[in-house]
Short mmCIF file of C-alpha atoms in Angstrom, two decimals:
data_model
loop_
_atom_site.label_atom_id
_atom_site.label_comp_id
_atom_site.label_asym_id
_atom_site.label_seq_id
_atom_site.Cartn_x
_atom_site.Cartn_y
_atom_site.Cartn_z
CA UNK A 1089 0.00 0.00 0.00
CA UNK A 1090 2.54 2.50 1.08
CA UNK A 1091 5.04 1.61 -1.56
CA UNK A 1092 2.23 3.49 -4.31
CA UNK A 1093 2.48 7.09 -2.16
CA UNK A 1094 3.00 9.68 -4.37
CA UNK A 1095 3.24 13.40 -3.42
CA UNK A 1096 -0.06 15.27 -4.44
CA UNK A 1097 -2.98 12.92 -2.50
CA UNK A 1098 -0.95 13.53 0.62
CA UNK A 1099 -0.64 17.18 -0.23
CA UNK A 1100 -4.33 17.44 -0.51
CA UNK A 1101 -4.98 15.55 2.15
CA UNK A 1102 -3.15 18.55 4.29
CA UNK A 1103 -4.70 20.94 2.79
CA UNK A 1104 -8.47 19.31 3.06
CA UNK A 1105 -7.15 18.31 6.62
CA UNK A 1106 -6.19 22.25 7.22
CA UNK A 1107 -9.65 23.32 6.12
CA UNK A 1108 -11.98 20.61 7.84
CA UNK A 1109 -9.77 21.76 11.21
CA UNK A 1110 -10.23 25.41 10.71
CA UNK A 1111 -14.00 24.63 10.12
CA UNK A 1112 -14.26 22.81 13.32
CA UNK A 1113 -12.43 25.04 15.56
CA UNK A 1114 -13.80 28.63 14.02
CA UNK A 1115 -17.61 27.38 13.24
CA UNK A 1116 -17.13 24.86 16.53
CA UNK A 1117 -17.37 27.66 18.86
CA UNK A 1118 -20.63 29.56 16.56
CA UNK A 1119 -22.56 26.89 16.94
CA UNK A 1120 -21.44 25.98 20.82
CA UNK A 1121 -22.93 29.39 21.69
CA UNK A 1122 -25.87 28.04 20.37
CA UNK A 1123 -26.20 24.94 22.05
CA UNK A 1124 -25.57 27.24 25.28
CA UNK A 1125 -28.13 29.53 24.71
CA UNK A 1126 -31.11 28.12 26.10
CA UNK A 1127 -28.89 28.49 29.47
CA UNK A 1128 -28.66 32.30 28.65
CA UNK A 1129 -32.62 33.12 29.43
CA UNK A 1130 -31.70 37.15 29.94
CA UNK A 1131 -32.32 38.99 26.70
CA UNK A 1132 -29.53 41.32 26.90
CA UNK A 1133 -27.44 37.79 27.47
CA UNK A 1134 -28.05 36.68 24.47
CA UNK A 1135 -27.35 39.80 22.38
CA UNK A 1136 -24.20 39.87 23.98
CA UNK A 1137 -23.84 36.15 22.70
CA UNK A 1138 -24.68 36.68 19.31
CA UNK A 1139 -22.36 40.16 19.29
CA UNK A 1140 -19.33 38.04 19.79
CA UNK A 1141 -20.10 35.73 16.80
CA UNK A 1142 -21.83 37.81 14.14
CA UNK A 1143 -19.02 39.59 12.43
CA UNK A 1144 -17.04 36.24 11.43
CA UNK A 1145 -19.54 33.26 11.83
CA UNK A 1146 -20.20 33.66 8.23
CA UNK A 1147 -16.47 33.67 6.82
CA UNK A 1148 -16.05 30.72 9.31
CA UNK A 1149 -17.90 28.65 6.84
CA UNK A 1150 -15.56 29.21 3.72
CA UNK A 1151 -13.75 26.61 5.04
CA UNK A 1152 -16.17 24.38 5.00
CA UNK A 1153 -16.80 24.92 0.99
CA UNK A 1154 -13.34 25.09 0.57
CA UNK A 1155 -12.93 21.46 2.39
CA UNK A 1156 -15.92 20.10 0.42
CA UNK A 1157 -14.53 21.45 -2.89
CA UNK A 1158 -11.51 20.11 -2.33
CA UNK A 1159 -12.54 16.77 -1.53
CA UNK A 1160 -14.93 17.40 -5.18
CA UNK A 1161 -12.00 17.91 -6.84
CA UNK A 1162 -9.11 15.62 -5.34
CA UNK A 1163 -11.03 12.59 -3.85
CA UNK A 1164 -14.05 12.27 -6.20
CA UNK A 1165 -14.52 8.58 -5.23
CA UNK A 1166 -15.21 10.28 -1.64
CA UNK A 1167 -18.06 11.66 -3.15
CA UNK A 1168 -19.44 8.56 -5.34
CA UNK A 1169 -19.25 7.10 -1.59
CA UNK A 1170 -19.98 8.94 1.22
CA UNK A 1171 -22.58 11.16 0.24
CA UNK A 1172 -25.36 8.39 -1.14
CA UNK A 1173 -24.58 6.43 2.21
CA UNK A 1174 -25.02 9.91 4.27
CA UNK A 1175 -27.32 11.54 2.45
CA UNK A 1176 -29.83 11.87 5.15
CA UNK A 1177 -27.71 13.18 8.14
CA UNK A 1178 -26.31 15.61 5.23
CA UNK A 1179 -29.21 16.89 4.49
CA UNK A 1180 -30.12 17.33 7.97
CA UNK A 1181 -26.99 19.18 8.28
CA UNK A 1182 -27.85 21.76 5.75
CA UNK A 1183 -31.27 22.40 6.22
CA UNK A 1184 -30.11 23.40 10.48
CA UNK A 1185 -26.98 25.29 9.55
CA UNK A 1186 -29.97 26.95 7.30
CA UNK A 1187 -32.02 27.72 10.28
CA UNK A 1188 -29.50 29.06 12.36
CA UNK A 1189 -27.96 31.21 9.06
CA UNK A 1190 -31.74 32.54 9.17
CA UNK A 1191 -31.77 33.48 12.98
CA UNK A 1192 -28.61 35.21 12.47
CA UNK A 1193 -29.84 37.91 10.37
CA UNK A 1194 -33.25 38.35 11.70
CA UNK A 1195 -33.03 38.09 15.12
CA UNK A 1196 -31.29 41.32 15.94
CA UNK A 1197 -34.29 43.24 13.78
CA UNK A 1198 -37.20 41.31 15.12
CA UNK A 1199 -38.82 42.18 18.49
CA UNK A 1200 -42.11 40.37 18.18
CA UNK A 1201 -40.61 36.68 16.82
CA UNK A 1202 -37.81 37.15 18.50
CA UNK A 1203 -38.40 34.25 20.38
CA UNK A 1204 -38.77 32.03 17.54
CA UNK A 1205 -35.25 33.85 16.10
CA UNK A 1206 -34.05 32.51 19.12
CA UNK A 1207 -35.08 28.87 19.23
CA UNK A 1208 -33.97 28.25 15.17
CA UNK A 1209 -30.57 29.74 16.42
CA UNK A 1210 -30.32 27.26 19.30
CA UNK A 1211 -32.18 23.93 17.34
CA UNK A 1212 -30.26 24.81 13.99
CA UNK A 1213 -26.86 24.71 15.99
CA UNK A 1214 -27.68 21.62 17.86
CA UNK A 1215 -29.16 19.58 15.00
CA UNK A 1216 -26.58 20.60 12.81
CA UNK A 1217 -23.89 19.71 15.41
CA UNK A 1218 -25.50 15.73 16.09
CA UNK A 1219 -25.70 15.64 12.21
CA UNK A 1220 -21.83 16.28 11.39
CA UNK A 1221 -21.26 14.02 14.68
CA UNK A 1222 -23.11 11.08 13.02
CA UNK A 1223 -21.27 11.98 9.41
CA UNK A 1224 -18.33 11.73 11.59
CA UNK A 1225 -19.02 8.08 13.63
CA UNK A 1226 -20.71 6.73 10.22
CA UNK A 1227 -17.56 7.48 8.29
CA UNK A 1228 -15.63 5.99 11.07
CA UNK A 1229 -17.33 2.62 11.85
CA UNK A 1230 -17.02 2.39 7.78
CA UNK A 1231 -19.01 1.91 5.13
CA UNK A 1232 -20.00 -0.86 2.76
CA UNK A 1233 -17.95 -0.02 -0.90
CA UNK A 1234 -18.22 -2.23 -3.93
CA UNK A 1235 -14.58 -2.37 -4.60
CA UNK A 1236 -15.09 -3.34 -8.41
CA UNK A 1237 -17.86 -0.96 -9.08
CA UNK A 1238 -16.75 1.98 -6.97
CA UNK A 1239 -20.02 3.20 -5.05
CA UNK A 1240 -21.83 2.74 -2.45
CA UNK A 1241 -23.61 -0.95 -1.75
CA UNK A 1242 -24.84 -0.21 1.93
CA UNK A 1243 -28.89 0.61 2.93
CA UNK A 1244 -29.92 3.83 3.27
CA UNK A 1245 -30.15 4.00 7.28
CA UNK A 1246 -26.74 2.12 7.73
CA UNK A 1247 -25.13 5.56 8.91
CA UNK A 1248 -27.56 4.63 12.35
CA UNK A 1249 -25.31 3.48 14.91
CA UNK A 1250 -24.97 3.37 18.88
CA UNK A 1251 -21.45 4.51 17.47
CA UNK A 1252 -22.61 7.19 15.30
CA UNK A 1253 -25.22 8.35 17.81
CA UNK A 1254 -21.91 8.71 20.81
CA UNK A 1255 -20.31 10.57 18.02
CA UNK A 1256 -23.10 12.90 17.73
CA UNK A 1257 -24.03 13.48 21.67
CA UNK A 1258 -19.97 13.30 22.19
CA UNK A 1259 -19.50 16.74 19.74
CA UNK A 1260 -22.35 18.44 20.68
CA UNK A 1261 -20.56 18.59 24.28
CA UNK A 1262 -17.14 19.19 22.29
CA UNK A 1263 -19.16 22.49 20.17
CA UNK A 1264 -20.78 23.81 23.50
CA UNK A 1265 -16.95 23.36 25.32
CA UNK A 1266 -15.57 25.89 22.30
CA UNK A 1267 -18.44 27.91 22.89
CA UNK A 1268 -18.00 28.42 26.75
CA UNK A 1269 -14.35 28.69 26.53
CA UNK A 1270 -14.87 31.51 23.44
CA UNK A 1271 -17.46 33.41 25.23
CA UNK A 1272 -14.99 33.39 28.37
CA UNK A 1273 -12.72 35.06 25.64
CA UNK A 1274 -14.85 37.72 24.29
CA UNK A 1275 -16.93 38.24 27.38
CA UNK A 1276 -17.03 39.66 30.87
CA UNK A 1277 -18.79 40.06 34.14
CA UNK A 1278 -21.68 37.78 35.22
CA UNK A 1279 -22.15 36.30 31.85
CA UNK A 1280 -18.46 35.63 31.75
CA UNK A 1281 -19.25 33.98 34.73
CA UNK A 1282 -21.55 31.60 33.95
CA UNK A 1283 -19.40 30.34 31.09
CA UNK A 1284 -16.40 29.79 32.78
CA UNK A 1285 -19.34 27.08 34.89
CA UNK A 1286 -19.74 25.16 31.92
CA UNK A 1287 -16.00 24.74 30.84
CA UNK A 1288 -14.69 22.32 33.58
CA UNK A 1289 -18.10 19.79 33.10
CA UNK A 1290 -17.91 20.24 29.32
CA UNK A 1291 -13.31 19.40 29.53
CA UNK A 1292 -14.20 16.38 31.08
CA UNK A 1293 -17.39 15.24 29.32
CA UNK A 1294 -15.42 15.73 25.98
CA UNK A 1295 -12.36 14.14 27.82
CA UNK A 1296 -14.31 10.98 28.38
CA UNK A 1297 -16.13 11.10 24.92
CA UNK A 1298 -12.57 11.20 23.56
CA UNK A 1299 -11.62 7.67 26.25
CA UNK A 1300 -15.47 5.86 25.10
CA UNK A 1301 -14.14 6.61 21.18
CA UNK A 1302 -10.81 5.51 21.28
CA UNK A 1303 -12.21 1.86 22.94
CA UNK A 1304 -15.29 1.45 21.19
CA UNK A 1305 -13.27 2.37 17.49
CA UNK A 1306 -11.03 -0.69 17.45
CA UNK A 1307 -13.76 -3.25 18.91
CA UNK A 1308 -15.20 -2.74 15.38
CA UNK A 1309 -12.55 -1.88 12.99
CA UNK A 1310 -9.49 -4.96 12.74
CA UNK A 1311 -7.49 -2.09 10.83
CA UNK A 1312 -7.56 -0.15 13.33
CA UNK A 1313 -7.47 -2.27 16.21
CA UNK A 1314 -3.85 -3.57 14.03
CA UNK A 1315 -3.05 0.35 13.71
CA UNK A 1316 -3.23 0.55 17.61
CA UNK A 1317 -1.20 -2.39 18.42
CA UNK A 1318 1.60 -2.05 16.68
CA UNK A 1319 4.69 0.87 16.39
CA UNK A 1320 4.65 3.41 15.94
CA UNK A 1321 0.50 3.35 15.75
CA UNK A 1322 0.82 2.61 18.92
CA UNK A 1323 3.07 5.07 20.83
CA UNK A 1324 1.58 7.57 18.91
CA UNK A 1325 -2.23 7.02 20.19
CA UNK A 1326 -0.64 7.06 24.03
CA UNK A 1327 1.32 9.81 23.83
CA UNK A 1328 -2.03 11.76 22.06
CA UNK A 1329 -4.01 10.31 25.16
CA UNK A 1330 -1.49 11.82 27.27
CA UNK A 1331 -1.23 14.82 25.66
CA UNK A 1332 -5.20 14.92 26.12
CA UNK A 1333 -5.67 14.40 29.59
CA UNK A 1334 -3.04 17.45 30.04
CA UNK A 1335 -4.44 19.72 28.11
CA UNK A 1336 -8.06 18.53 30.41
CA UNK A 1337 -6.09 19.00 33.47
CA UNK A 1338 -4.74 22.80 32.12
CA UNK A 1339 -7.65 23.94 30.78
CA UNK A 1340 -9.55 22.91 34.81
CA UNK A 1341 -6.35 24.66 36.26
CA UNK A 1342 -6.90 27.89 34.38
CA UNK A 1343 -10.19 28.55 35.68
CA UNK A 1344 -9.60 29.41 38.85
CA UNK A 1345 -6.52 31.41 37.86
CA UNK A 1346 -8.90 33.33 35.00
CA UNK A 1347 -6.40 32.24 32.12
CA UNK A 1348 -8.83 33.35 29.15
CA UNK A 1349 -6.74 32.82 26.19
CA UNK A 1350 -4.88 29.85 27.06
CA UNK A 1351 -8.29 28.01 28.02
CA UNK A 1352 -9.29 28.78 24.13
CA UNK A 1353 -5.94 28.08 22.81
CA UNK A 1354 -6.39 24.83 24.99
CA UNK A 1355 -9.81 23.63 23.98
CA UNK A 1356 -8.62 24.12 20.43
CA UNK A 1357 -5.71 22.08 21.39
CA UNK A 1358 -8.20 19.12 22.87
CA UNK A 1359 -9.96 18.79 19.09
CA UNK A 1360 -6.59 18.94 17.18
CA UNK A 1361 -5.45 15.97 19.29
CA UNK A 1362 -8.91 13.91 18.52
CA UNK A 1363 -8.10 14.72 14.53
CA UNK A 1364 -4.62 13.42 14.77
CA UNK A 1365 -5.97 10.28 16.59
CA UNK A 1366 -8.06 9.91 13.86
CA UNK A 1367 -4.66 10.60 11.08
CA UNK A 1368 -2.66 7.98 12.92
CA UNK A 1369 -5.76 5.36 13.02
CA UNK A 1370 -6.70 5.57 9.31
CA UNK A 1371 -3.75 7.25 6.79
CA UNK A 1372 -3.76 6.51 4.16
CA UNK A 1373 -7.51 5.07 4.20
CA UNK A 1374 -9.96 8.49 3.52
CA UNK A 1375 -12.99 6.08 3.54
CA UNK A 1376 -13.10 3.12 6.05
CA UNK A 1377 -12.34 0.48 6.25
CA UNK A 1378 -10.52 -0.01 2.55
CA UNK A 1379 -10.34 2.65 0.09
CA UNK A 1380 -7.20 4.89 0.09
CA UNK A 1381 -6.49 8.25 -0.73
CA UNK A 1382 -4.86 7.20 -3.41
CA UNK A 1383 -7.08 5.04 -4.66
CA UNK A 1384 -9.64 7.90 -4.28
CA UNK A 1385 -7.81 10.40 -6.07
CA UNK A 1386 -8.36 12.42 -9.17
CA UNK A 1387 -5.86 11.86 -12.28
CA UNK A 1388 -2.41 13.77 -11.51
CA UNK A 1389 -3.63 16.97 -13.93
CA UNK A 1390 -6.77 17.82 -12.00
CA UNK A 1391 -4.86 17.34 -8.80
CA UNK A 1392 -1.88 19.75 -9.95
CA UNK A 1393 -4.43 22.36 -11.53
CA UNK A 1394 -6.26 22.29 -8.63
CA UNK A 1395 -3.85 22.29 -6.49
CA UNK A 1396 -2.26 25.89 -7.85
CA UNK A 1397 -5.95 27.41 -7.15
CA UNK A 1398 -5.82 26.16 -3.72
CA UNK A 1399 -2.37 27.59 -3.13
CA UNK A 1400 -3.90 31.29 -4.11
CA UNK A 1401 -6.99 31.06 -2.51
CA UNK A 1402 -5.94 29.59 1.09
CA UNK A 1403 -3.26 32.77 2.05
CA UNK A 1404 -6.21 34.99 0.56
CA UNK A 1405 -8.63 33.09 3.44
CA UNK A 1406 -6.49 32.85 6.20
CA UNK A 1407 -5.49 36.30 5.65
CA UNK A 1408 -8.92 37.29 5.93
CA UNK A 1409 -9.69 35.34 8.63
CA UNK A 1410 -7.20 36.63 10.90
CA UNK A 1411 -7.76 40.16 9.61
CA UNK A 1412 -11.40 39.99 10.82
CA UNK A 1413 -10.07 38.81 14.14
CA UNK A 1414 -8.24 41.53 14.37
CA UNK A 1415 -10.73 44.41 13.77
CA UNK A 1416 -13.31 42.69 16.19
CA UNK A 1417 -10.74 41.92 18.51
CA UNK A 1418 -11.75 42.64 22.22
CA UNK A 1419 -14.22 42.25 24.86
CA UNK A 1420 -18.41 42.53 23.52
CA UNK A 1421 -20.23 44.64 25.67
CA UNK A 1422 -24.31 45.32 25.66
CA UNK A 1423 -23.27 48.75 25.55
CA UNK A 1424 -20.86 48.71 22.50
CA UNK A 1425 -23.22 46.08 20.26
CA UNK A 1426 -24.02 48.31 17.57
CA UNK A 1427 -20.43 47.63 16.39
CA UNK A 1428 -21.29 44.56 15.93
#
């Protein structure tokens, strides 16, 4: 297997890999504040809440289009594949991060349905978040590929799992931890508060999410439970676990000593450790339990033309990204909203 690695499906695997993280981490902690806001009763609570995501929630989802037209482009056998055996929790997906785009923009000019504004924010976030954890534990536990026809030979509700349920449950509480731990960032005073409460339950919840994953995963999958039992598979996974339960530890330390950033930088730090546990259990497979990304991959030319697009386009994102950053840098306060 590894003696057919060439250089441009690994390449694009980075740079889907770079995308699909930034998406996680930057739209992680949108829709966490979400999840949290049927916590938040107060009104001027959850204006606050929505002034410290509304100037970038929407540029947090380029990356999402840029990870899904990358995959399009360099892994269109992904796409044969995992979209007619996901279709439903997909679709799901879209039609909440819909709801919640729609609350977004309306909300702040509606008093009358404001209500309603506010429960499509909060059921679009969590729906969405349960559907891209079941996309996530479905992809994981594997799916049923004809090997000689290339597509999909599965049923239509095979994505239903105890597995791919945990995964669902398991990132809501990862989503809401980014949220607490952003609005601890951006926020102050009582409502500051009350998120620094949810970060220590939420660090350990995801902590032992991140334990019930990395047991139940091999039980079911002989590649990876071969991965995991062998070096360097192995000493990789326990020195991620350890790295983990640090990071858990840190992030319940800083509390009490008020350490906003390095909680974020932290948290982040806790979901870039689950996607390298998931690098180390499956490279070079891109759909469990068999196919390979470089069995998946586009002819060389469309991966090199691509490829130079990509290599514009991503400097022009993150530049904007951490440009926006910048100008809304700094605490959100009811009193300063209108900036926002």
């Amino acid at each position: 297997m590894f003696e057919q690695m060439s250089a441009l499906p690994i390449a694009w695997l980075a740079i889907i890999g770079l995308a699909i993280a930034m998406y996680v981490v930057l739209d992680g902690f949108t829709l966490g504040i979400g999840i949290l806001f049927p916590f938040f009763k107060g009104k001027e609570d959850r204006d606050v809440m929505m002034g410290t995501a509304s100037p970038v929630w929407d540029g947090n989802q380029t990356w999402m289009i840029l990870a899904g037209a990358g995959l399009y482009g360099a892994f269109p056998l992904v796409y044969a594949t995992v979209l007619p055996a996901l279709y439903l929790p997909l679709v799901l997906m879209l039609l909440a991060l819909i709801f919640r785009g729609i609350a977004f923009e309306f909300r702040a000019k509606s008093t009358r349905y404001r209500h309603m504004f506010d429960m499509a924010f909060s059921c679009g976030a969590i729906i969405a978040t349960f559907a891209e954890g079941i996309v996530l534990g479905g992809i994981i536990h594997g799916l049923n590929v004809d090997l000689d026809q290339r597509h999909f030979a599965g049923g239509v509700l095979d994505w239903l799992t105890p597995f791919s349920v945990f995964t669902g449950l398991a990132l809501i509480c990862g989503y809401a931890l980014l949220g607490a731990s952003w609005m601890v960032v951006k926020t102050e005073g009582a409502i500051q508060r009350r998120a620094y409460n949810f970060v220590r339950p939420l660090s350990l919840l995801v902590l032992l999410a991140m334990a019930v994953v990395a047991v139940w995963t091999p039980i079911h999958n002989v590649q990876v439970f071969e991965r995991w039992s062998t070096v360097p598979g192995a000493v990789l996974m326990v020195v991620l676990a350890i790295i983990a339960i640090a990071l858990c530890l840190s992030i319940i330390s800083g509390i009490s000593k008020r350490k906003e950033r390095s909680i974020f930088a932290k948290v982040i730090g806790l979901f870039l450790v689950g996607l390298a546990g998931l690098l180390v259990s499956f490279f070079p497979v891109i759909i469990p339990p068999y196919i390979t990304i470089f069995q998946a991959a586009s002819s060389e030319k469309s991966q090199f033309f691509l490829i130079v697009g990509y290599l514009v386009i991503i400097p022009l994102v993150l530049g904007y990204t951490v440009y926006s950053y910048y100008v809304f840098r700094g605490k959100v306060r009811a009193e300063n909203l209108s900036h926002y």
